[in-house]
CSV table of C-alpha atoms and ligand atoms in Angstrom, one decimal:
chain,number,residue,atom,x,y,z
A,22,MET,CA,-73.2,-112.2,55.4
A,23,LYS,CA,-73.8,-110.1,58.5
A,24,LYS,CA,-70.8,-111.5,60.2
A,25,ARG,CA,-68.6,-110.9,57.3
A,26,ILE,CA,-69.6,-107.2,57.1
A,27,LEU,CA,-69.2,-106.9,60.8
A,28,ALA,CA,-65.7,-108.4,60.6
A,29,LEU,CA,-65.0,-105.9,57.7
A,30,VAL,CA,-66.3,-103.0,59.9
A,31,MET,CA,-64.3,-104.0,63.1
A,32,THR,CA,-61.1,-104.4,60.9
A,33,ALA,CA,-61.6,-101.0,59.4
A,34,LEU,CA,-62.3,-99.6,62.9
A,35,MET,CA,-59.2,-101.3,64.4
A,36,VAL,CA,-57.0,-99.8,61.6
A,37,LEU,CA,-58.4,-96.3,62.0
A,38,SER,CA,-58.2,-96.4,65.8
A,39,LEU,CA,-54.4,-97.5,65.4
A,40,ALA,CA,-53.9,-94.6,63.1
A,41,ALA,CA,-55.6,-92.2,65.6
A,42,CYS,CA,-53.7,-93.6,68.5
A,43,GLY,CA,-50.4,-92.9,66.8
A,44,SER,CA,-51.4,-89.2,66.0
A,45,ASN,CA,-52.1,-88.8,69.7
A,46,THR,CA,-48.7,-89.8,71.1
A,47,LYS,CA,-45.9,-87.3,71.6
A,48,GLN,CA,-44.3,-86.5,68.1
A,49,THR,CA,-40.6,-86.9,67.6
A,50,SER,CA,-38.3,-85.8,70.3
A,51,ASN,CA,-37.5,-82.4,68.3
A,52,ASP,CA,-41.2,-81.5,68.3
A,53,THR,CA,-42.9,-80.5,71.6
A,54,ALA,CA,-46.6,-80.2,70.7
A,55,SER,CA,-48.7,-83.3,70.7
A,56,THR,CA,-52.1,-83.4,68.8
A,57,LYS,CA,-55.6,-83.6,70.1
A,58,GLY,CA,-58.4,-84.0,67.7
A,59,GLY,CA,-56.1,-83.3,64.9
A,60,LYS,CA,-54.9,-80.0,66.4
A,61,ASP,CA,-51.4,-79.2,67.9
A,62,VAL,CA,-51.8,-79.0,71.5
A,63,ILE,CA,-49.1,-77.8,74.0
A,64,THR,CA,-49.1,-79.4,77.3
A,65,VAL,CA,-48.0,-77.3,80.2
A,66,GLY,CA,-47.6,-78.5,83.8
A,67,PHE,CA,-47.9,-75.6,86.4
A,68,SER,CA,-46.9,-75.9,89.9
A,69,GLN,CA,-48.3,-73.1,91.7
A,70,VAL,CA,-47.4,-72.1,95.4
A,71,GLY,CA,-51.0,-72.2,96.8
A,72,ALA,CA,-53.9,-69.9,97.2
A,73,GLU,CA,-52.7,-67.9,100.2
A,74,SER,CA,-53.2,-64.3,99.0
A,75,ASP,CA,-55.3,-62.2,96.6
A,76,TRP,CA,-52.1,-61.9,94.5
A,77,ARG,CA,-51.7,-65.5,94.3
A,78,THR,CA,-55.3,-65.8,93.1
A,79,ALA,CA,-54.8,-63.3,90.3
A,80,ASN,CA,-51.6,-65.1,89.4
A,81,THR,CA,-53.4,-68.4,89.0
A,82,GLU,CA,-56.2,-66.7,87.1
A,83,SER,CA,-53.8,-65.1,84.5
A,84,MET,CA,-52.1,-68.6,84.0
A,85,LYS,CA,-55.3,-70.5,83.6
A,86,SER,CA,-56.8,-68.0,81.3
A,87,THR,CA,-53.8,-68.0,79.1
A,88,PHE,CA,-53.2,-71.7,78.9
A,89,SER,CA,-56.8,-72.6,78.0
A,90,GLU,CA,-57.9,-75.3,75.6
A,91,ALA,CA,-59.2,-72.4,73.3
A,92,ASN,CA,-55.6,-71.2,73.1
A,93,GLY,CA,-54.3,-74.4,72.2
A,94,TYR,CA,-53.0,-75.7,75.5
A,95,GLU,CA,-53.8,-78.4,77.9
A,96,LEU,CA,-52.9,-77.0,81.3
A,97,ILE,CA,-52.1,-79.5,84.3
A,98,PHE,CA,-52.5,-77.3,87.3
A,99,ASP,CA,-51.3,-78.2,90.7
A,100,ASP,CA,-51.9,-76.3,94.0
A,101,ALA,CA,-49.0,-77.0,96.5
A,102,GLN,CA,-50.6,-75.4,99.4
A,103,GLN,CA,-47.2,-73.6,100.2
A,104,LYS,CA,-45.4,-76.9,100.7
A,105,GLN,CA,-42.4,-77.4,98.6
A,106,GLU,CA,-42.6,-81.4,98.9
A,107,ASN,CA,-46.0,-80.9,97.0
A,108,GLN,CA,-44.3,-79.0,94.3
A,109,ILE,CA,-41.5,-81.5,93.9
A,110,ALA,CA,-44.1,-84.3,93.7
A,111,ALA,CA,-46.1,-82.2,91.2
A,112,ILE,CA,-42.9,-81.7,88.9
A,113,ARG,CA,-42.3,-85.4,89.0
A,114,ASN,CA,-45.9,-86.2,88.0
A,115,PHE,CA,-45.4,-83.7,85.0
A,116,ILE,CA,-42.3,-85.6,83.9
A,117,GLN,CA,-44.1,-88.8,84.2
A,118,GLN,CA,-46.9,-87.3,82.0
A,119,GLU,CA,-44.4,-86.2,79.6
A,120,VAL,CA,-45.6,-82.6,79.6
A,121,ASP,CA,-44.2,-80.2,76.9
A,122,TYR,CA,-43.2,-77.6,79.4
A,123,ILE,CA,-43.1,-77.2,83.2
A,124,VAL,CA,-43.9,-73.9,84.8
A,125,LEU,CA,-42.8,-73.5,88.5
A,126,ALA,CA,-43.6,-70.7,90.8
A,127,PRO,CA,-41.3,-71.7,93.6
A,128,VAL,CA,-42.5,-71.4,97.2
A,129,THR,CA,-39.0,-70.6,98.5
A,130,GLU,CA,-35.7,-70.3,96.7
A,131,THR,CA,-33.7,-73.3,97.7
A,132,GLY,CA,-34.1,-77.2,97.4
A,133,TRP,CA,-34.8,-77.5,93.7
A,134,ASP,CA,-31.6,-78.9,92.0
A,135,THR,CA,-32.6,-82.6,92.3
A,136,VAL,CA,-36.1,-82.4,90.6
A,137,LEU,CA,-35.0,-79.7,88.1
A,138,LYS,CA,-32.1,-82.1,87.1
A,139,GLU,CA,-34.8,-84.8,86.6
A,140,ALA,CA,-36.9,-82.4,84.4
A,141,LYS,CA,-33.6,-81.5,82.4
A,142,ASP,CA,-32.7,-85.1,81.9
A,143,ALA,CA,-36.3,-85.9,80.6
A,144,GLY,CA,-35.8,-83.1,78.1
A,145,ILE,CA,-38.7,-81.0,79.5
A,146,PRO,CA,-37.9,-77.0,79.5
A,147,VAL,CA,-38.7,-75.4,82.9
A,148,ILE,CA,-39.9,-71.8,83.1
A,149,ILE,CA,-39.6,-70.3,86.7
A,150,VAL,CA,-42.2,-67.5,87.5
A,151,ASP,CA,-42.6,-65.1,90.2
A,152,ARG,CA,-40.0,-66.0,93.0
A,153,MET,CA,-36.5,-67.1,92.0
A,154,VAL,CA,-34.8,-70.5,92.4
A,155,ASP,CA,-31.3,-70.6,94.0
A,156,VAL,CA,-29.7,-73.5,92.0
A,157,SER,CA,-26.0,-74.6,91.4
A,158,ASP,CA,-26.5,-74.7,87.6
A,159,ASP,CA,-28.9,-72.2,86.0
A,160,SER,CA,-29.0,-74.5,83.0
A,161,LEU,CA,-31.6,-76.3,85.2
A,162,TYR,CA,-34.2,-73.7,84.0
A,163,THR,CA,-34.7,-72.2,80.7
A,164,ALA,CA,-36.1,-68.8,81.8
A,165,TRP,CA,-37.5,-66.7,84.8
A,166,VAL,CA,-39.9,-64.1,84.7
A,167,GLY,CA,-41.0,-61.9,87.9
A,168,SER,CA,-40.4,-58.9,90.0
A,169,ASN,CA,-37.4,-57.3,91.3
A,170,PHE,CA,-38.1,-57.6,94.9
A,171,GLU,CA,-35.2,-55.8,96.4
A,172,LEU,CA,-36.2,-52.8,94.2
A,173,GLU,CA,-39.7,-53.2,95.5
A,174,GLY,CA,-38.3,-53.1,99.1
A,175,LYS,CA,-36.1,-50.2,98.2
A,176,LYS,CA,-39.1,-48.2,96.7
A,177,SER,CA,-41.1,-48.8,99.8
A,178,ALA,CA,-38.4,-47.6,102.2
A,179,ALA,CA,-37.7,-44.6,100.0
A,180,TRP,CA,-41.3,-43.5,100.0
A,181,LEU,CA,-41.0,-43.6,104.0
A,182,ASP,CA,-38.0,-41.5,103.8
A,183,ALA,CA,-39.5,-39.0,101.5
A,184,TYR,CA,-42.8,-38.9,103.3
A,185,LEU,CA,-41.1,-38.3,106.8
A,186,LYS,CA,-39.1,-35.5,105.2
A,187,ALA,CA,-42.1,-33.8,103.6
A,188,ALA,CA,-44.0,-34.1,106.8
A,189,GLY,CA,-41.0,-32.4,108.9
A,190,LYS,CA,-40.6,-35.7,110.8
A,191,ASP,CA,-37.2,-36.8,109.4
A,192,LYS,CA,-35.5,-36.1,112.6
A,193,ASP,CA,-38.0,-38.0,114.8
A,194,GLU,CA,-37.5,-41.4,116.2
A,195,VAL,CA,-39.3,-43.8,113.9
A,196,ASN,CA,-40.3,-47.3,115.3
A,197,ILE,CA,-41.0,-49.9,112.7
A,198,VAL,CA,-42.2,-53.5,112.8
A,199,ASP,CA,-41.9,-55.7,109.7
A,200,ILE,CA,-44.7,-58.5,109.0
A,201,GLN,CA,-42.5,-60.6,106.7
A,202,GLY,CA,-43.7,-63.0,104.0
A,203,THR,CA,-42.9,-66.6,103.8
A,204,ILE,CA,-39.3,-66.9,105.0
A,205,GLY,CA,-36.8,-67.9,102.2
A,206,ALA,CA,-39.3,-66.7,99.4
A,207,SER,CA,-37.7,-64.2,97.0
A,208,ALA,CA,-40.4,-61.6,97.6
A,209,GLN,CA,-39.6,-61.8,101.6
A,210,ILE,CA,-35.8,-61.7,101.0
A,211,GLY,CA,-35.9,-58.6,98.8
A,212,ARG,CA,-38.6,-56.7,100.6
A,213,THR,CA,-36.9,-57.3,104.1
A,214,LYS,CA,-33.5,-56.4,102.7
A,215,GLY,CA,-35.0,-53.1,101.3
A,216,LEU,CA,-36.2,-52.3,104.7
A,217,GLU,CA,-33.2,-53.3,106.7
A,218,ASP,CA,-30.8,-51.4,104.4
A,219,ALA,CA,-32.9,-48.3,104.9
A,220,VAL,CA,-32.9,-48.8,108.7
A,221,ALA,CA,-29.1,-49.1,108.7
A,222,ALA,CA,-28.9,-45.9,106.8
A,223,HIS,CA,-31.1,-43.9,109.3
A,224,SER,CA,-29.7,-43.6,113.0
A,225,ASN,CA,-33.3,-42.4,113.9
A,226,TRP,CA,-35.1,-45.4,112.4
A,227,LYS,CA,-35.5,-48.6,114.6
A,228,LEU,CA,-36.7,-51.9,113.5
A,229,LEU,CA,-38.5,-53.2,116.8
A,230,SER,CA,-39.5,-56.6,115.4
A,231,LYS,CA,-39.5,-58.9,112.2
A,232,THR,CA,-41.8,-61.8,112.1
A,233,SER,CA,-43.3,-63.8,109.2
A,234,GLY,CA,-46.9,-63.5,108.5
A,235,GLU,CA,-46.6,-66.1,105.8
A,236,PHE,CA,-48.3,-63.7,103.3
A,237,THR,CA,-51.7,-64.5,104.8
A,238,GLN,CA,-54.3,-62.3,106.4
A,239,ALA,CA,-54.8,-64.6,109.4
A,240,LYS,CA,-51.1,-64.9,110.2
A,241,GLY,CA,-50.6,-61.3,109.6
A,242,GLN,CA,-53.3,-60.4,112.3
A,243,GLU,CA,-51.9,-62.9,114.7
A,244,VAL,CA,-48.4,-61.5,114.4
A,245,MET,CA,-49.7,-57.9,114.7
A,246,GLU,CA,-51.6,-58.7,117.9
A,247,SER,CA,-48.3,-60.1,119.4
A,248,MET,CA,-46.4,-57.0,118.2
A,249,LEU,CA,-49.1,-54.7,119.7
A,250,LYS,CA,-48.9,-56.6,123.1
A,251,GLN,CA,-45.0,-56.2,123.0
A,252,PHE,CA,-44.8,-52.6,121.8
A,253,GLY,CA,-48.1,-51.0,121.9
A,254,ASP,CA,-48.4,-47.5,120.8
A,255,LYS,CA,-44.6,-47.2,120.6
A,256,ILE,CA,-45.0,-48.6,116.9
A,257,ASP,CA,-45.0,-45.8,114.3
A,258,VAL,CA,-44.8,-47.7,111.0
A,259,VAL,CA,-46.1,-51.2,110.1
A,260,TYR,CA,-44.4,-52.6,107.1
A,261,CYS,CA,-46.3,-55.4,105.5
A,262,GLU,CA,-44.8,-57.7,102.9
A,263,ASN,CA,-48.3,-58.3,101.2
A,264,ASP,CA,-51.7,-57.0,101.0
A,265,ASN,CA,-53.3,-59.8,102.9
A,266,GLU,CA,-50.9,-59.4,105.8
A,267,ALA,CA,-51.9,-55.6,105.9
A,268,PHE,CA,-55.6,-56.6,106.0
A,269,GLY,CA,-54.8,-58.7,109.1
A,270,ALA,CA,-52.6,-56.2,110.8
A,271,ILE,CA,-55.3,-53.3,110.2
A,272,ASP,CA,-57.9,-55.6,111.9
A,273,ALA,CA,-55.6,-56.2,114.9
A,274,ILE,CA,-54.7,-52.6,115.1
A,275,GLU,CA,-58.1,-51.2,115.1
A,276,ALA,CA,-59.4,-54.0,117.5
A,277,ALA,CA,-56.7,-52.7,119.9
A,278,GLY,CA,-58.2,-49.1,119.8
A,279,TYR,CA,-55.7,-47.5,117.5
A,280,LYS,CA,-56.2,-45.5,114.3
A,281,VAL,CA,-54.2,-46.4,111.2
A,282,GLY,CA,-53.2,-43.7,108.6
A,283,LEU,CA,-50.9,-40.9,108.0
A,284,ASP,CA,-53.1,-38.8,110.6
A,285,GLY,CA,-53.4,-41.7,112.8
A,286,ASP,CA,-51.2,-43.8,115.4
A,287,MET,CA,-49.6,-46.1,112.9
A,288,ILE,CA,-48.7,-45.9,109.3
A,289,VAL,CA,-49.4,-49.1,107.3
A,290,MET,CA,-47.5,-50.0,104.2
A,291,SER,CA,-47.8,-52.8,101.8
A,292,PHE,CA,-47.0,-54.7,98.8
A,293,ASP,CA,-48.8,-56.2,95.9
A,294,CYS,CA,-51.5,-53.4,94.8
A,295,THR,CA,-54.3,-55.9,94.5
A,296,LYS,CA,-57.8,-54.4,94.2
A,297,ALA,CA,-58.5,-55.1,97.8
A,298,GLY,CA,-55.3,-53.6,98.7
A,299,LEU,CA,-55.7,-50.6,96.7
A,300,THR,CA,-59.2,-50.1,98.0
A,301,ASP,CA,-57.6,-49.8,101.6
A,302,THR,CA,-55.0,-47.4,100.0
A,303,LEU,CA,-57.8,-45.1,98.7
A,304,SER,CA,-59.3,-45.0,101.9
A,305,GLY,CA,-56.0,-44.1,103.7
A,306,LYS,CA,-55.9,-47.3,105.8
A,307,ILE,CA,-52.9,-48.2,103.9
A,308,SER,CA,-50.8,-45.2,103.3
A,309,GLN,CA,-48.4,-46.6,100.7
A,310,ASN,CA,-48.6,-49.7,98.2
A,311,THR,CA,-45.8,-51.1,96.0
A,312,GLU,CA,-47.0,-53.0,93.1
A,313,CYS,CA,-46.0,-56.6,92.3
A,314,ASN,CA,-47.6,-57.6,89.0
A,315,PRO,CA,-49.1,-61.1,89.2
A,316,LEU,CA,-50.1,-61.2,85.5
A,317,HIS,CA,-47.4,-63.7,84.4
A,318,GLY,CA,-49.7,-65.7,82.1
A,319,PRO,CA,-49.0,-63.8,78.8
A,320,ARG,CA,-45.4,-63.4,79.8
A,321,VAL,CA,-44.9,-67.1,80.0
A,322,GLU,CA,-46.7,-67.8,76.8
A,323,GLU,CA,-44.5,-65.4,75.0
A,324,ILE,CA,-41.6,-67.4,76.2
A,325,ILE,CA,-43.2,-70.7,75.1
A,326,LYS,CA,-44.1,-69.3,71.8
A,327,SER,CA,-40.5,-68.1,71.2
A,328,LEU,CA,-39.1,-71.6,72.3
A,329,GLU,CA,-41.8,-73.3,70.0
A,330,SER,CA,-40.4,-71.3,66.9
A,331,GLY,CA,-36.7,-72.2,67.9
A,332,GLN,CA,-35.8,-68.7,69.3
A,333,THR,CA,-33.6,-68.2,72.3
A,334,VAL,CA,-35.3,-66.4,75.3
A,335,ASP,CA,-33.9,-64.0,77.9
A,336,LYS,CA,-32.7,-66.0,81.0
A,337,LYS,CA,-34.2,-63.3,83.3
A,338,LYS,CA,-37.1,-60.9,82.8
A,339,TYR,CA,-38.1,-58.4,85.2
A,340,VAL,CA,-41.7,-56.9,85.0
A,341,ASP,CA,-42.2,-53.2,85.4
A,342,GLU,CA,-44.1,-52.1,88.5
A,343,VAL,CA,-45.5,-48.7,90.0
A,344,ILE,CA,-46.1,-47.3,93.4
A,345,PHE,CA,-49.3,-45.9,94.9
A,346,SER,CA,-49.9,-43.7,97.9
A,347,PHE,CA,-52.8,-42.3,99.8
A,348,ASP,CA,-51.7,-38.6,99.5
A,349,ASP,CA,-49.6,-36.6,97.1
A,350,SER,CA,-46.8,-35.5,99.6
A,351,VAL,CA,-44.3,-37.6,97.6
A,352,LYS,CA,-44.5,-37.4,93.9
A,353,SER,CA,-41.4,-39.4,92.9
A,354,LEU,CA,-38.4,-41.3,94.3
A,355,SER,CA,-34.8,-41.4,93.0
A,356,ILE,CA,-33.3,-44.9,93.5
A,357,ASP,CA,-29.8,-45.9,92.2
A,358,GLY,CA,-29.9,-43.1,89.8
A,359,THR,CA,-33.5,-44.0,88.4
A,360,ASP,CA,-36.5,-41.8,89.2
A,361,TYR,CA,-39.8,-43.6,90.0
A,362,PRO,CA,-43.2,-41.6,90.1
A,363,VAL,CA,-45.4,-42.2,92.9
A,364,THR,CA,-49.0,-41.9,92.0
A,365,LYS,CA,-51.7,-40.7,94.4
A,366,LEU,CA,-54.4,-43.2,94.0
A,367,THR,CA,-57.8,-42.2,92.8
A,368,GLN,CA,-61.1,-44.1,92.3
A,369,GLU,CA,-60.7,-43.9,88.5
A,370,ILE,CA,-57.2,-45.5,88.7
A,371,LEU,CA,-58.5,-48.3,90.9
A,372,ASP,CA,-61.5,-48.9,88.7
A,373,LYS,CA,-59.1,-49.4,85.8
A,374,ARG,CA,-56.9,-52.0,87.5
A,375,ALA,CA,-56.8,-55.4,86.0
A,376,TYR,CA,-56.4,-57.3,89.3
B,420,GZL,C1,-44.7,-61.9,94.9
B,420,GZL,C2,-45.3,-63.0,95.5
B,420,GZL,C3,-46.0,-63.0,96.9
B,420,GZL,C4,-46.8,-62.0,97.0
B,420,GZL,C5,-47.9,-62.5,97.8
B,420,GZL,O1,-44.3,-62.0,93.7
B,420,GZL,O2,-44.3,-64.2,95.5
B,420,GZL,O3,-46.5,-64.1,97.2
B,420,GZL,O4,-46.4,-60.6,97.1
B,420,GZL,C6,-47.9,-63.9,97.4
B,420,GZL,O5,-49.2,-61.8,98.0
B,420,GZL,O6,-48.5,-64.8,98.5
């Protein structure tokens, strides 16, 4: 009798597990969400550049806190340690796992056509965040959201022009060094172009050197040490393409016995406006900081929700960004017919910053 009951129980369990198994598989091709414990769960594969900077940490945090289990997502996160081959492998892994969406923060712009074609052939929408991809067919990605990096570079160079004018130094020879970001990254391309175009437009500005600091503090310090050996106190302006490079450059400059700041030996400029970067901007070690907003999680979620409800989405969407400075000698910039306010940083503003 016991055996019979056991057999009945086993049969019932088998039937139930087969039914449950069927509900956990991907639904029909025209649905993307799968279910977990009876709830619709959207699986997102996110290939992140790495963890090279404070900005990147904030960007990762924004994505992880948005695509949480509590919010109805399963996030598969991969840190590529700034290597494109790792990102390509991660995307292939996401395809294998039949994720519903792939989000890519590309380390550099080129080299994505093949793997994005594989994602397209697998019917998985790809959303690009932060830096841009340079592909032969833009149907290989569904949407991009990020910063206008060339505008960031223009803002920074325009602030330097306006500051020098306000300080009565616009006729002086200005010697600049550029600690660039990762070569080939959209942020580096745009920020470098913004500076180089301004140097070309000012006969008294000279770009002494441009070298990649790879967006890291360690490399930024190393590059600055080399530039100081080569040019010493000839350097007037240090244009750092992110905060972490600025931290390294400031360490190198102070270790060499120079003072940073508007009243010092060298003016240090930066990008990102992270809390740590703005802390140095408030103290005057960084004289001007151009924001690059990393909080892409909610923006990507908005795109996914639109796609889930069958709506079309913008192919490209820029985020709005501000400019901070240590002093108030420059209050606004006019770039390509648009005015951009420059905000003198205060402790109150810094305390309210989200990242
Ligand atoms: C900019 C982003 C850059 C940041 C750096 O959107 O790609 O990469 O400016 C980060 O801090 O490493």
